[in-house]
Coordinates of C-alpha atoms in Angstrom, one line a residue:
Chain I
M24 CA -19.0 7.1 1.5
T25 CA -19.3 7.7 5.1
A26 CA -18.7 5.4 7.9
F27 CA -22.2 3.4 8.1
L28 CA -21.0 1.1 10.5
T29 CA -22.0 2.5 14.1
K30 CA -21.1 1.4 17.8
D31 CA -25.3 1.6 17.9
T32 CA -25.3 -0.7 15.3
L33 CA -22.7 -3.5 15.4
A34 CA -22.0 -6.6 17.6
E35 CA -20.3 -6.0 20.3
G36 CA -17.9 -9.3 19.3
S37 CA -17.3 -7.7 15.9
W38 CA -13.6 -6.6 14.5
Q39 CA -15.4 -2.8 13.8
Y40 CA -16.7 -2.5 17.0
R41 CA -13.8 -3.5 18.7
A42 CA -11.8 -0.9 16.4
L43 CA -14.2 1.6 16.8
N44 CA -13.2 1.2 20.7
A45 CA -10.1 1.9 20.0
V46 CA -7.9 -1.1 20.3
N47 CA -5.4 0.1 18.0
P48 CA -4.7 3.3 19.7
G49 CA -1.7 3.9 17.7
L50 CA -3.7 4.1 14.2
D51 CA -5.4 7.0 15.7
H52 CA -2.5 8.9 14.8
F53 CA -2.9 8.0 11.1
S54 CA -6.2 10.1 11.1
E55 CA -5.0 12.6 13.5
G56 CA -2.1 13.4 11.2
L57 CA -4.4 13.6 8.0
F58 CA -6.6 16.2 10.1
A59 CA -3.8 18.4 10.6
L60 CA -2.9 18.1 7.2
V61 CA -6.2 19.3 5.9
E62 CA -6.3 22.0 8.6
A63 CA -3.3 23.3 7.0
G64 CA -4.7 23.7 3.6
V65 CA -3.6 20.7 1.9
P66 CA -5.8 19.0 -0.3
V67 CA -6.4 15.5 1.1
I68 CA -8.2 13.1 -0.6
A69 CA -7.9 9.5 1.8
G70 CA -9.2 6.3 0.7
S71 CA -8.9 2.7 1.7
A72 CA -9.2 -0.8 0.4
D73 CA -12.4 -2.6 2.2
L74 CA -9.8 -1.7 5.4
Q75 CA -11.0 1.6 7.3
Y76 CA -11.7 -0.3 10.6
S77 CA -8.4 -1.9 10.3
N78 CA -6.6 1.0 9.8
G79 CA -8.4 3.5 11.5
L80 CA -9.3 5.6 8.4
N81 CA -12.9 5.5 9.6
R82 CA -12.3 8.5 11.7
F83 CA -11.1 10.7 8.6
A84 CA -14.1 9.2 6.8
E85 CA -16.7 10.4 9.7
R86 CA -15.4 13.8 10.1
Y87 CA -14.6 14.5 6.5
P88 CA -17.2 11.9 4.6
E89 CA -16.6 14.1 1.0
R90 CA -13.0 13.6 1.3
Y91 CA -13.0 9.9 1.7
I92 CA -13.3 7.3 -1.0
S93 CA -14.3 3.9 -0.4
F94 CA -12.4 1.3 -3.0
G95 CA -13.8 -1.9 -2.1
I96 CA -11.9 -4.5 -2.7
S97 CA -9.3 -3.5 -5.6
E98 CA -5.9 -2.9 -4.2
Q99 CA -4.8 -2.1 -7.7
N100 CA -7.2 0.2 -8.7
M101 CA -6.9 2.3 -5.8
V102 CA -3.2 2.7 -6.2
T103 CA -3.4 3.8 -9.8
A104 CA -6.7 6.1 -9.0
A105 CA -4.6 7.5 -6.7
A106 CA -1.8 8.4 -9.0
G107 CA -5.1 9.6 -11.4
L108 CA -6.1 11.6 -8.7
A109 CA -3.0 13.4 -8.0
T110 CA -2.6 14.8 -11.0
T111 CA -6.2 16.7 -10.8
G112 CA -4.0 18.6 -7.6
H113 CA -5.7 16.1 -4.8
V114 CA -3.1 14.7 -2.4
P115 CA -4.3 11.1 -2.0
F116 CA -3.3 8.9 1.3
V117 CA -4.6 5.4 0.4
A118 CA -4.1 2.7 2.3
T119 CA -4.5 -1.2 3.0
F120 CA -2.4 -4.2 4.2
A121 CA 1.5 -3.6 3.9
S122 CA 1.4 -7.4 1.8
F123 CA -1.0 -5.9 -0.3
L124 CA 0.4 -2.8 -1.1
G125 CA 4.1 -3.7 -1.0
L126 CA 3.7 -6.8 -3.5
L127 CA 0.4 -7.0 -5.4
C128 CA 0.2 -2.9 -5.9
C129 CA 4.2 -3.0 -6.7
E130 CA 3.7 -2.1 -10.4
Q131 CA 1.0 0.3 -10.1
I132 CA 3.2 2.0 -7.5
R133 CA 5.7 1.9 -9.8
M134 CA 4.4 2.8 -13.2
D135 CA 1.7 5.0 -12.3
V136 CA 3.2 6.8 -9.2
A137 CA 6.6 7.2 -9.1
Y138 CA 7.5 6.8 -13.0
C139 CA 4.4 9.4 -12.9
A140 CA 6.1 11.4 -10.4
Q141 CA 2.7 12.1 -8.5
P142 CA 2.8 13.1 -4.7
V143 CA 0.3 10.2 -3.2
R144 CA 0.9 8.9 -0.1
M145 CA 0.7 5.0 0.6
V146 CA 0.3 3.9 3.7
G147 CA 0.7 -0.1 4.0
H148 CA -0.6 -0.9 7.5
H149 CA -0.1 -4.3 9.3
T150 CA 3.5 -4.6 8.2
G151 CA 5.9 -7.3 9.1
I152 CA 4.8 -10.5 11.1
S153 CA 1.8 -8.2 13.0
L154 CA -0.9 -10.3 11.5
G155 CA 0.5 -12.9 13.3
F156 CA -1.8 -15.8 12.5
Y157 CA -3.4 -14.1 9.7
G158 CA -0.5 -16.1 8.2
T159 CA 1.7 -15.5 5.0
S160 CA -0.3 -14.0 2.8
H161 CA -1.0 -11.5 5.4
H162 CA 3.0 -10.8 6.5
A163 CA 4.8 -8.2 4.8
T164 CA 8.3 -8.8 5.1
E165 CA 9.5 -8.2 1.4
D166 CA 7.9 -4.6 1.4
I167 CA 10.8 -2.6 1.9
A168 CA 12.8 -4.8 -0.8
T169 CA 10.1 -3.7 -3.4
T170 CA 9.3 -0.7 -2.5
R171 CA 13.0 0.8 -1.7
A172 CA 14.1 -0.3 -5.5
I173 CA 11.7 2.1 -7.0
A174 CA 13.5 5.1 -8.2
D175 CA 11.7 8.5 -6.8
L176 CA 10.0 7.1 -3.7
T177 CA 10.3 8.0 -0.8
V178 CA 9.5 4.8 2.2
I179 CA 9.4 6.0 5.4
S180 CA 9.1 3.5 8.6
P181 CA 7.8 4.9 11.7
A182 CA 8.0 3.5 15.0
D183 CA 5.1 4.0 16.6
G184 CA 1.9 6.3 16.2
P185 CA 3.1 9.5 17.2
Q186 CA 6.0 9.3 14.7
F187 CA 3.8 8.1 11.9
A188 CA 1.7 11.5 12.7
E189 CA 4.5 13.5 12.7
A190 CA 6.1 11.6 9.6
I191 CA 2.7 12.5 7.6
K192 CA 2.7 16.4 8.9
A193 CA 6.3 16.5 7.9
S194 CA 4.7 15.4 4.2
K195 CA 3.2 18.3 3.5
D196 CA 5.6 19.7 1.3
W197 CA 7.5 16.5 0.3
P198 CA 7.6 16.6 -3.2
E199 CA 7.9 12.7 -4.1
P200 CA 5.6 10.1 -3.7
I201 CA 5.6 8.1 0.2
Y202 CA 5.7 4.4 0.9
F203 CA 4.9 4.5 4.6
R204 CA 5.2 1.3 6.4
I205 CA 3.2 1.2 10.0
G206 CA 2.1 -1.4 12.3
R207 CA -0.8 -2.5 13.5
G208 CA -1.2 0.6 16.3
R209 CA -0.3 -1.4 19.3
E210 CA 3.0 -0.6 19.5
P211 CA 4.4 0.5 22.7
D212 CA 5.3 4.5 22.3
V213 CA 8.9 5.5 21.4
Y214 CA 8.2 8.9 21.2
A215 CA 6.1 11.8 22.8
K216 CA 3.0 12.9 20.9
G217 CA 4.5 15.9 18.5
T218 CA 8.1 14.9 18.8
P219 CA 9.3 16.5 15.7
F220 CA 10.2 14.6 12.6
T221 CA 12.4 15.3 9.9
I222 CA 12.1 13.1 6.7
G223 CA 15.7 11.7 5.6
K224 CA 17.3 12.1 9.0
A225 CA 18.2 9.1 11.5
I226 CA 17.0 9.9 15.3
E227 CA 20.1 9.0 16.9
H228 CA 19.4 7.5 20.4
G229 CA 23.1 7.4 21.1
I230 CA 26.5 6.1 19.4
G231 CA 27.4 2.8 21.0
E232 CA 31.4 2.1 21.7
E233 CA 31.2 -1.4 21.3
L234 CA 27.3 -1.8 19.5
T235 CA 25.1 0.4 18.0
I236 CA 21.7 -0.9 16.7
I237 CA 20.3 0.5 13.5
A238 CA 16.5 -0.4 14.0
C239 CA 13.2 0.8 11.7
G240 CA 9.7 0.5 12.8
L241 CA 8.3 -1.8 15.0
P242 CA 11.9 -3.0 16.3
V243 CA 13.2 0.8 17.8
H244 CA 11.1 -0.1 20.9
P245 CA 12.7 -3.5 21.9
S246 CA 16.4 -2.2 20.7
L247 CA 15.9 0.8 23.0
E248 CA 14.8 -1.6 25.9
A249 CA 17.8 -3.9 24.8
A250 CA 20.2 -1.2 24.9
K251 CA 19.0 -0.5 28.6
I252 CA 19.3 -3.6 30.0
L253 CA 23.0 -4.0 28.1
N254 CA 24.2 -1.0 29.3
A255 CA 23.2 -1.4 32.5
E256 CA 25.7 -4.7 32.3
G257 CA 28.4 -2.4 31.3
R258 CA 28.4 -2.7 27.7
S259 CA 28.2 0.2 25.5
V260 CA 25.4 -0.3 23.3
G261 CA 23.2 2.8 21.2
V262 CA 20.4 2.8 18.6
I263 CA 19.8 4.6 16.0
D264 CA 15.8 5.1 14.5
M265 CA 16.1 4.9 10.8
A266 CA 12.8 5.6 10.2
T267 CA 13.6 7.0 6.5
I268 CA 14.6 4.1 4.4
K269 CA 14.8 6.1 1.3
P270 CA 16.7 8.6 1.4
L271 CA 18.9 7.0 3.7
D272 CA 20.7 8.8 5.9
R273 CA 24.3 7.6 5.2
E274 CA 26.2 10.0 7.0
A275 CA 24.4 8.5 10.4
I276 CA 25.6 4.7 9.3
L277 CA 28.7 6.6 8.6
K278 CA 28.6 8.1 12.0
A279 CA 28.1 4.8 14.1
A280 CA 30.4 2.8 11.9
G281 CA 33.1 5.2 12.8
R282 CA 32.9 5.2 16.3
S283 CA 31.1 1.2 17.2
K284 CA 33.5 -1.7 17.2
I285 CA 30.1 -3.8 15.4
L286 CA 27.0 -3.0 13.8
M287 CA 23.8 -4.3 13.9
T288 CA 20.4 -3.7 11.9
A289 CA 16.9 -4.7 13.4
E290 CA 14.0 -5.0 11.2
E291 CA 10.6 -6.9 11.0
H292 CA 11.4 -7.7 7.5
N293 CA 13.4 -10.7 5.8
V294 CA 17.2 -9.5 6.0
L295 CA 17.7 -9.9 2.3
G296 CA 16.4 -6.2 0.4
G297 CA 15.4 -4.8 3.6
L298 CA 17.2 -2.1 6.0
G299 CA 20.4 -4.7 7.1
S300 CA 20.7 -4.7 3.0
A301 CA 20.6 -0.7 2.5
V302 CA 23.4 -0.2 5.7
A303 CA 25.3 -2.9 4.0
E304 CA 25.5 -1.1 0.8
V305 CA 26.4 2.4 2.5
L306 CA 29.3 0.5 4.6
C307 CA 30.5 -1.4 1.6
D308 CA 30.4 1.6 -0.9
E309 CA 32.5 3.4 1.5
G310 CA 35.0 0.8 2.5
C311 CA 34.3 1.0 6.3
G312 CA 35.2 -2.8 6.5
I313 CA 32.9 -3.0 10.3
R314 CA 31.2 -6.4 10.8
L315 CA 27.2 -5.9 10.3
V316 CA 25.0 -8.4 12.0
R317 CA 21.7 -8.2 9.9
H318 CA 18.6 -9.0 12.3
G319 CA 15.0 -9.8 11.0
I320 CA 13.5 -12.5 9.3
H321 CA 15.9 -14.9 7.9
D322 CA 14.2 -15.8 4.2
E323 CA 11.7 -17.6 5.4
Y324 CA 7.9 -17.2 5.3
S325 CA 6.9 -16.5 9.5
L326 CA 5.3 -19.4 11.3
I327 CA 1.9 -18.8 12.4
A328 CA 1.3 -17.5 15.7
P329 CA -0.4 -14.6 17.8
P330 CA 1.8 -11.9 17.1
T331 CA 3.7 -11.3 20.8
H332 CA 4.5 -15.0 20.3
L333 CA 5.9 -14.6 17.0
Y334 CA 8.0 -11.2 18.3
A335 CA 9.6 -13.7 20.6
H336 CA 10.5 -16.4 18.4
Y337 CA 12.1 -14.4 16.0
K338 CA 14.0 -12.8 18.5
L339 CA 12.4 -9.1 17.7
D340 CA 11.1 -8.5 21.2
T341 CA 13.3 -7.1 23.9
A342 CA 14.4 -10.4 24.9
G343 CA 15.3 -11.5 21.3
I344 CA 17.3 -8.6 20.7
V345 CA 19.4 -8.8 23.8
E346 CA 20.6 -12.2 23.1
V347 CA 20.7 -11.4 19.2
A348 CA 23.2 -8.5 20.4
R349 CA 24.9 -10.3 23.4
T350 CA 26.0 -12.6 20.2
A351 CA 27.2 -9.7 17.8
L352 CA 29.1 -8.5 21.1
A353 CA 30.7 -11.9 21.6
K354 CA 32.3 -11.2 17.9
I355 CA 34.2 -7.9 18.6
R356 CA 37.6 -9.0 18.3
Chain A
M4 CA -23.1 -6.4 -35.3
K5 CA -27.1 -4.6 -35.2
A6 CA -26.9 -0.9 -34.2
P7 CA -27.2 -1.0 -30.3
E8 CA -30.6 1.0 -28.9
Q9 CA -28.3 3.9 -27.4
T10 CA -26.5 4.9 -30.9
S11 CA -30.3 5.3 -32.3
R12 CA -31.4 7.5 -29.2
L13 CA -28.5 10.3 -31.1
T14 CA -30.4 13.3 -32.2
N15 CA -29.0 15.5 -35.1
D16 CA -28.1 18.5 -32.6
Y17 CA -24.5 16.9 -32.8
A18 CA -23.9 16.2 -36.4
L19 CA -20.9 16.7 -38.5
D20 CA -20.4 20.0 -41.1
P21 CA -19.3 18.3 -44.0
R22 CA -16.3 20.6 -43.9
D23 CA -15.6 19.5 -40.4
L24 CA -15.6 15.9 -41.5
A25 CA -13.2 16.6 -44.9
R26 CA -10.8 18.2 -42.2
L27 CA -10.8 15.1 -40.1
R28 CA -10.3 12.8 -42.7
E29 CA -7.4 15.2 -43.7
K30 CA -6.1 14.7 -39.9
A31 CA -6.6 10.8 -40.0
R32 CA -4.7 10.5 -42.8
F33 CA -1.8 12.9 -41.4
I34 CA -1.9 10.9 -38.4
R35 CA -1.4 7.7 -40.7
L36 CA 1.2 9.0 -42.4
E37 CA 3.2 10.5 -39.8
T38 CA 2.8 7.5 -37.8
I39 CA 4.7 6.0 -41.3
R40 CA 7.3 8.5 -40.7
L41 CA 8.3 8.4 -37.4
I42 CA 8.6 4.8 -37.4
E43 CA 10.6 4.9 -40.3
I44 CA 13.2 6.2 -38.0
A45 CA 13.1 3.5 -34.9
K46 CA 12.8 1.2 -38.0
V47 CA 9.8 -1.1 -35.6
G48 CA 6.3 0.0 -34.5
H49 CA 2.9 -0.2 -34.1
Y50 CA 1.4 1.2 -37.6
S51 CA -1.4 -1.3 -37.3
S52 CA -2.4 0.2 -33.7
V53 CA -2.3 3.8 -34.7
F54 CA -4.1 2.6 -38.0
S55 CA -7.3 1.6 -36.1
A56 CA -7.4 4.7 -34.2
A57 CA -6.9 7.2 -36.5
E58 CA -10.1 8.6 -36.6
I59 CA -11.0 8.2 -32.7
F60 CA -7.7 10.3 -32.5
A61 CA -8.3 12.4 -34.9
A62 CA -12.6 13.1 -33.6
L63 CA -11.0 13.4 -30.3
Y64 CA -8.6 15.7 -30.5
Y65 CA -9.6 18.2 -33.6
D66 CA -13.1 18.3 -32.8
V67 CA -14.0 16.8 -29.7
M68 CA -11.8 17.9 -26.6
S69 CA -11.5 21.3 -25.2
L70 CA -7.7 22.0 -25.3
K71 CA -5.7 25.0 -25.7
K72 CA -2.9 25.3 -27.8
G73 CA 0.5 25.6 -26.3
E74 CA -1.1 25.0 -22.9
P75 CA -0.7 21.3 -22.1
G76 CA -1.4 22.0 -18.4
W77 CA -4.8 24.2 -18.8
P78 CA -6.2 22.8 -15.7
S79 CA -10.2 22.7 -17.3
R80 CA -8.9 20.9 -20.3
D81 CA -10.0 17.7 -21.3
R82 CA -8.1 14.3 -20.6
F83 CA -7.0 11.5 -23.0
L84 CA -5.4 8.4 -21.3
M85 CA -4.2 5.5 -23.5
G86 CA -4.3 2.1 -22.4
K87 CA -3.1 1.3 -25.4
G88 CA 0.2 2.8 -24.7
H89 CA 1.9 1.2 -27.8
A90 CA -0.2 3.6 -30.3
A91 CA 1.5 7.2 -28.7
V92 CA 3.1 7.2 -31.6
G93 CA -0.1 8.6 -33.8
L94 CA -0.7 11.2 -30.7
F95 CA 2.8 12.9 -31.0
P96 CA 2.4 14.3 -34.2
I97 CA -0.8 15.9 -32.5
L98 CA 1.2 17.2 -29.6
E99 CA 3.5 19.0 -31.9
E100 CA 0.8 20.8 -33.9
Y101 CA -0.5 21.9 -30.7
G102 CA 2.3 23.5 -29.9
F103 CA 2.9 20.8 -26.8
I104 CA 6.3 19.4 -28.0
S105 CA 9.1 21.0 -31.0
K106 CA 9.3 19.9 -34.3
E107 CA 13.0 19.2 -33.3
T108 CA 11.8 16.9 -30.6
L109 CA 9.1 14.8 -32.6
D110 CA 11.9 14.2 -35.6
G111 CA 14.1 12.9 -32.9
Y112 CA 11.7 9.8 -32.0
T113 CA 13.2 7.1 -30.2
R114 CA 16.5 8.8 -30.5
L115 CA 19.3 8.6 -27.2
G116 CA 17.5 11.0 -24.8
N117 CA 14.6 12.0 -26.5
P118 CA 11.2 12.3 -24.6
L119 CA 9.5 10.1 -27.1
G120 CA 9.5 6.7 -27.3
D121 CA 7.0 3.8 -28.1
H122 CA 4.7 4.5 -24.8
P123 CA 3.9 7.8 -23.7
D124 CA 5.7 9.4 -21.0
M125 CA 3.9 12.0 -19.0
R126 CA 7.2 13.3 -16.9
K127 CA 8.8 14.0 -20.1
V128 CA 6.4 14.9 -22.7
P129 CA 3.7 18.0 -22.7
G130 CA 0.6 17.3 -23.0
I131 CA 0.8 13.0 -22.2
D132 CA -2.0 12.9 -19.5
F133 CA -1.0 10.2 -18.2
S134 CA 2.2 7.8 -18.8
S135 CA 1.1 3.8 -19.8
G136 CA 2.8 1.1 -21.2
S137 CA 1.7 -1.5 -18.6
I138 CA -2.0 -2.6 -19.9
G139 CA -4.9 -2.4 -18.0
H140 CA -4.0 0.5 -15.8
A141 CA -5.4 3.7 -17.9
L142 CA -9.0 3.3 -17.1
S143 CA -8.3 3.4 -12.9
A144 CA -6.4 6.4 -13.7
G145 CA -9.0 8.0 -15.4
A146 CA -11.2 7.2 -13.0
G147 CA -9.1 8.8 -10.4
M148 CA -9.1 11.9 -12.4
A149 CA -12.7 11.8 -13.2
W150 CA -13.3 11.8 -9.1
G151 CA -10.7 14.7 -9.1
G152 CA -12.4 16.7 -11.3
R153 CA -15.9 16.4 -9.8
F154 CA -14.4 17.5 -6.2
A155 CA -12.7 20.4 -7.7
K156 CA -16.1 21.0 -9.4
E157 CA -14.4 20.9 -13.0
K158 CA -16.1 20.2 -15.9
F159 CA -13.9 18.4 -17.9
T160 CA -14.3 15.0 -19.5
T161 CA -11.6 12.9 -18.9
F162 CA -11.4 10.2 -22.3
V163 CA -9.8 6.7 -22.1
M164 CA -8.7 5.0 -24.8
T165 CA -8.1 0.8 -24.7
G166 CA -7.7 -1.7 -26.4
D167 CA -9.5 -4.5 -26.5
G168 CA -7.2 -7.5 -25.8
E169 CA -6.9 -5.0 -22.7
M170 CA -9.9 -6.0 -21.4
Q171 CA -8.4 -9.1 -20.2
E172 CA -6.5 -7.4 -17.9
G173 CA -8.4 -7.7 -14.5
Q174 CA -7.9 -4.1 -13.2
V175 CA -10.2 -2.7 -16.0
W176 CA -12.8 -4.5 -14.5
E177 CA -12.0 -3.4 -11.2
A178 CA -12.1 0.3 -12.3
A179 CA -15.2 -0.1 -14.3
L180 CA -16.8 -1.6 -11.0
F181 CA -15.1 2.0 -9.3
A182 CA -16.3 4.8 -11.8
A183 CA -19.6 3.1 -11.9
A184 CA -20.3 2.8 -8.1
H185 CA -19.6 6.3 -8.0
K186 CA -21.4 7.5 -10.8
L187 CA -18.1 9.2 -12.6
S188 CA -20.4 10.5 -15.7
R189 CA -17.5 12.2 -17.2
L190 CA -15.4 9.2 -17.9
V191 CA -15.9 8.0 -21.3
A192 CA -14.1 4.5 -22.0
I193 CA -13.1 3.9 -25.8
V194 CA -12.8 0.6 -26.6
D195 CA -10.7 0.1 -30.3
R196 CA -11.9 -3.0 -30.9
N197 CA -9.7 -3.7 -33.8
G198 CA -9.8 -7.6 -33.1
W199 CA -6.1 -8.4 -32.7
Q200 CA -3.3 -8.8 -29.7
L201 CA -0.2 -9.8 -30.4
D202 CA -1.1 -14.0 -30.3
G203 CA -3.5 -13.7 -32.9
R204 CA -7.6 -13.0 -32.9
V205 CA -8.7 -11.9 -29.4
D206 CA -11.5 -14.0 -29.8
D207 CA -9.1 -16.8 -30.3
V208 CA -7.1 -15.8 -27.5
I209 CA -9.2 -15.2 -24.5
G210 CA -12.6 -14.0 -25.9
I211 CA -14.3 -11.0 -24.2
E212 CA -17.3 -11.0 -26.0
P213 CA -20.3 -10.5 -25.5
L214 CA -18.5 -7.0 -24.9
E215 CA -21.2 -4.6 -24.4
E216 CA -23.3 -6.8 -22.3
K217 CA -20.4 -6.8 -19.9
W218 CA -19.9 -3.1 -19.9
R219 CA -23.4 -2.4 -19.5
S220 CA -23.8 -5.3 -16.6
F221 CA -21.2 -3.0 -14.8
G222 CA -23.1 -0.2 -14.7
W223 CA -21.8 1.9 -17.9
E224 CA -23.9 3.3 -20.7
T225 CA -22.8 1.7 -23.9
H226 CA -22.2 2.8 -27.3
V227 CA -21.4 0.7 -30.3
V228 CA -20.1 2.3 -33.1
D229 CA -17.9 2.5 -36.2
G230 CA -14.7 3.3 -35.4
H231 CA -13.9 4.8 -38.6
D232 CA -17.1 6.7 -39.5
L233 CA -16.7 10.1 -38.5
N234 CA -19.8 11.0 -39.1
A235 CA -21.0 8.3 -36.6
L236 CA -18.4 8.6 -34.1
V237 CA -17.9 12.6 -33.8
P238 CA -21.5 13.2 -33.0
L239 CA -21.6 10.4 -30.5
L240 CA -18.5 11.7 -28.7
R241 CA -19.8 15.3 -28.5
R242 CA -23.2 14.0 -27.2
L243 CA -21.0 12.3 -24.7
K244 CA -18.8 15.1 -23.7
A245 CA -22.0 17.7 -23.5
D246 CA -24.1 15.5 -22.0
E247 CA -25.4 17.0 -18.3
T248 CA -28.3 14.4 -17.1
R249 CA -26.1 11.2 -17.3
E250 CA -25.5 9.9 -14.2
R251 CA -22.9 7.4 -14.8
P252 CA -19.8 6.9 -17.0
A253 CA -20.1 5.5 -20.7
C254 CA -18.1 3.1 -22.8
V255 CA -17.7 3.4 -26.6
I256 CA -16.8 0.1 -28.6
A257 CA -15.7 1.5 -31.5
Q258 CA -15.9 -1.4 -34.2
T259 CA -12.4 -0.9 -36.1
I260 CA -9.8 -2.8 -38.3
K261 CA -6.2 -3.0 -37.3
G262 CA -4.2 -1.8 -39.8
K263 CA -7.3 0.3 -41.7
G264 CA -5.9 2.4 -44.6
V265 CA -3.2 0.0 -45.9
D266 CA -4.8 -2.9 -47.5
H267 CA -2.3 -5.5 -46.8
M268 CA -2.1 -4.6 -43.0
E269 CA -5.9 -5.0 -43.0
T270 CA -5.6 -8.4 -44.2
E271 CA -2.3 -10.0 -43.2
P272 CA -2.0 -11.3 -39.5
G273 CA 1.2 -10.0 -37.9
W274 CA 1.3 -6.5 -38.2
H275 CA 1.1 -6.0 -34.7
L276 CA 4.7 -4.3 -34.6
G277 CA 6.8 -4.5 -37.7
Y278 CA 8.3 -2.5 -39.9
L279 CA 7.8 -1.4 -43.4
V280 CA 10.6 -1.2 -45.4
P281 CA 11.0 1.8 -47.8
S282 CA 9.5 0.3 -50.6
D283 CA 6.7 -0.7 -49.0
A284 CA 6.2 2.4 -47.1
E285 CA 6.3 4.2 -50.1
R286 CA 3.1 1.9 -51.6
A287 CA 1.4 2.5 -48.4
I288 CA 1.8 6.3 -48.2
A289 CA 0.4 6.2 -51.6
E290 CA -2.9 4.1 -50.3
I291 CA -3.3 6.2 -47.5
M292 CA -3.1 9.5 -50.0
A293 CA -5.8 7.6 -52.6
R294 CA -8.3 6.1 -50.1
E295 CA -11.2 7.9 -48.6
I296 CA -12.2 6.2 -45.7

């Protein structure tokens, strides 16, 4: 199906009009990453469940209408059909809100994509609490936990649009299916366009002598800002961007554990089952004995508020991460 | 049930030759006998779910579908998916005859490390086009294959056999809407309408009638056929595969009898999952050998 809503026909106040006028520039990287794959000869087929204006796939649909599938509001059918489609030699990229992919479609991801070993790429967008006042049904604070427990599935949580585009390009020869969890496209950029990305390799922005923050997704940017503030005060704080949740870069964690006095994780996810849990597992496995402060949503349903208000409330903005990091630093004996 | 109008439009062009009829009857008998033999290894299994579908298996694998022996991954092959994956034990002997799996593998059904279990696994078993076991997914997967085949300009047909209890799963209807909206004309669903599910009669548990009207209203071409009558089933499936003019997917509601071929399984409820002790198995085998379906 082609994109039949255009700037000429849409009301200026409509969400789709705003999307067409790029209110969420970060999401442009989604289609741009796919364009690069198609140009490289990858048989990409993209699909969405009635959210092409929310995830930016309308741009892909305009350029490659024959390669775009409109699924309507049927997320489970979309994921399973993508697996069937992959058996015919195509590389499907299917996208919907992360809350729907990671929970509603959990069994389809397990049974039809991962168990069947089909190279489907699933993109859960507006992850974490980025849908703000849309409420709990639209918040995705469990999707890392569900997807990383599924065997033979890669889980990637890019920090920004440019990294997402590079991760899409890096997926070209990746044999496993991938679950990408991305934000809403309004995150400040951490990386310059074209910064190389390797699946499974953490990006080390520094190891702190005192504290290293291991973050993924949206909290990477405020973690870096927080580290700057604390380092300016004479503390030694480093940041690792753990963009690939699975396979996890254990070496990067162990390196930080060996040099820092305390570790902290920062994620837009329940602290149960997410990045914090994944890091804790490595530290336990290796008997590191280092203290880990897991920062995120503490096993609760998030409040309703505009996203920036929520980030402040849950201490996931720069000021909040500084505050949590100070508490962590105070625990160093 | 009265004969549907679509069925009456069938011409004789696809009629079954008497020699083919005899051959396919033997294949259906072989599927039933092999099912009893393999379930004896596991000591529990879904005999009756295979028996209701034995003629469907025989029609597809020994007549209708384009397949190449020894080449389970042939890109242009017709596809077969099972929504009712618990009937896979009836499919495995066929895969062995096609040279997709070895006799040794077949005879190790369900034993530690063997790829053959109660449900089909495409990663482990060559010739299985899609894994199943969680009911209600197969039609979506088949729709994806049909879309991919059309995009790749392949002419293969994707056959999806579902159970009738499976009609209670919501995803089936998501897929039905999707396939019709995208005009996936090379997709054929076959509903094994044997009338039973684990908890009892489908119509008593959560009724699904009027089933043909449901499929038709979802935009599918529909056919109702006696699922044990090879003279009706084979010509219909041959025509659905050959039809280049259809612009929508087709659904065949195959009226079947759960446990068909073994008298007490046809009449006693509770045979969805069970075990025939050797003396009962002997009687069942004798009955299958003696009866003509």
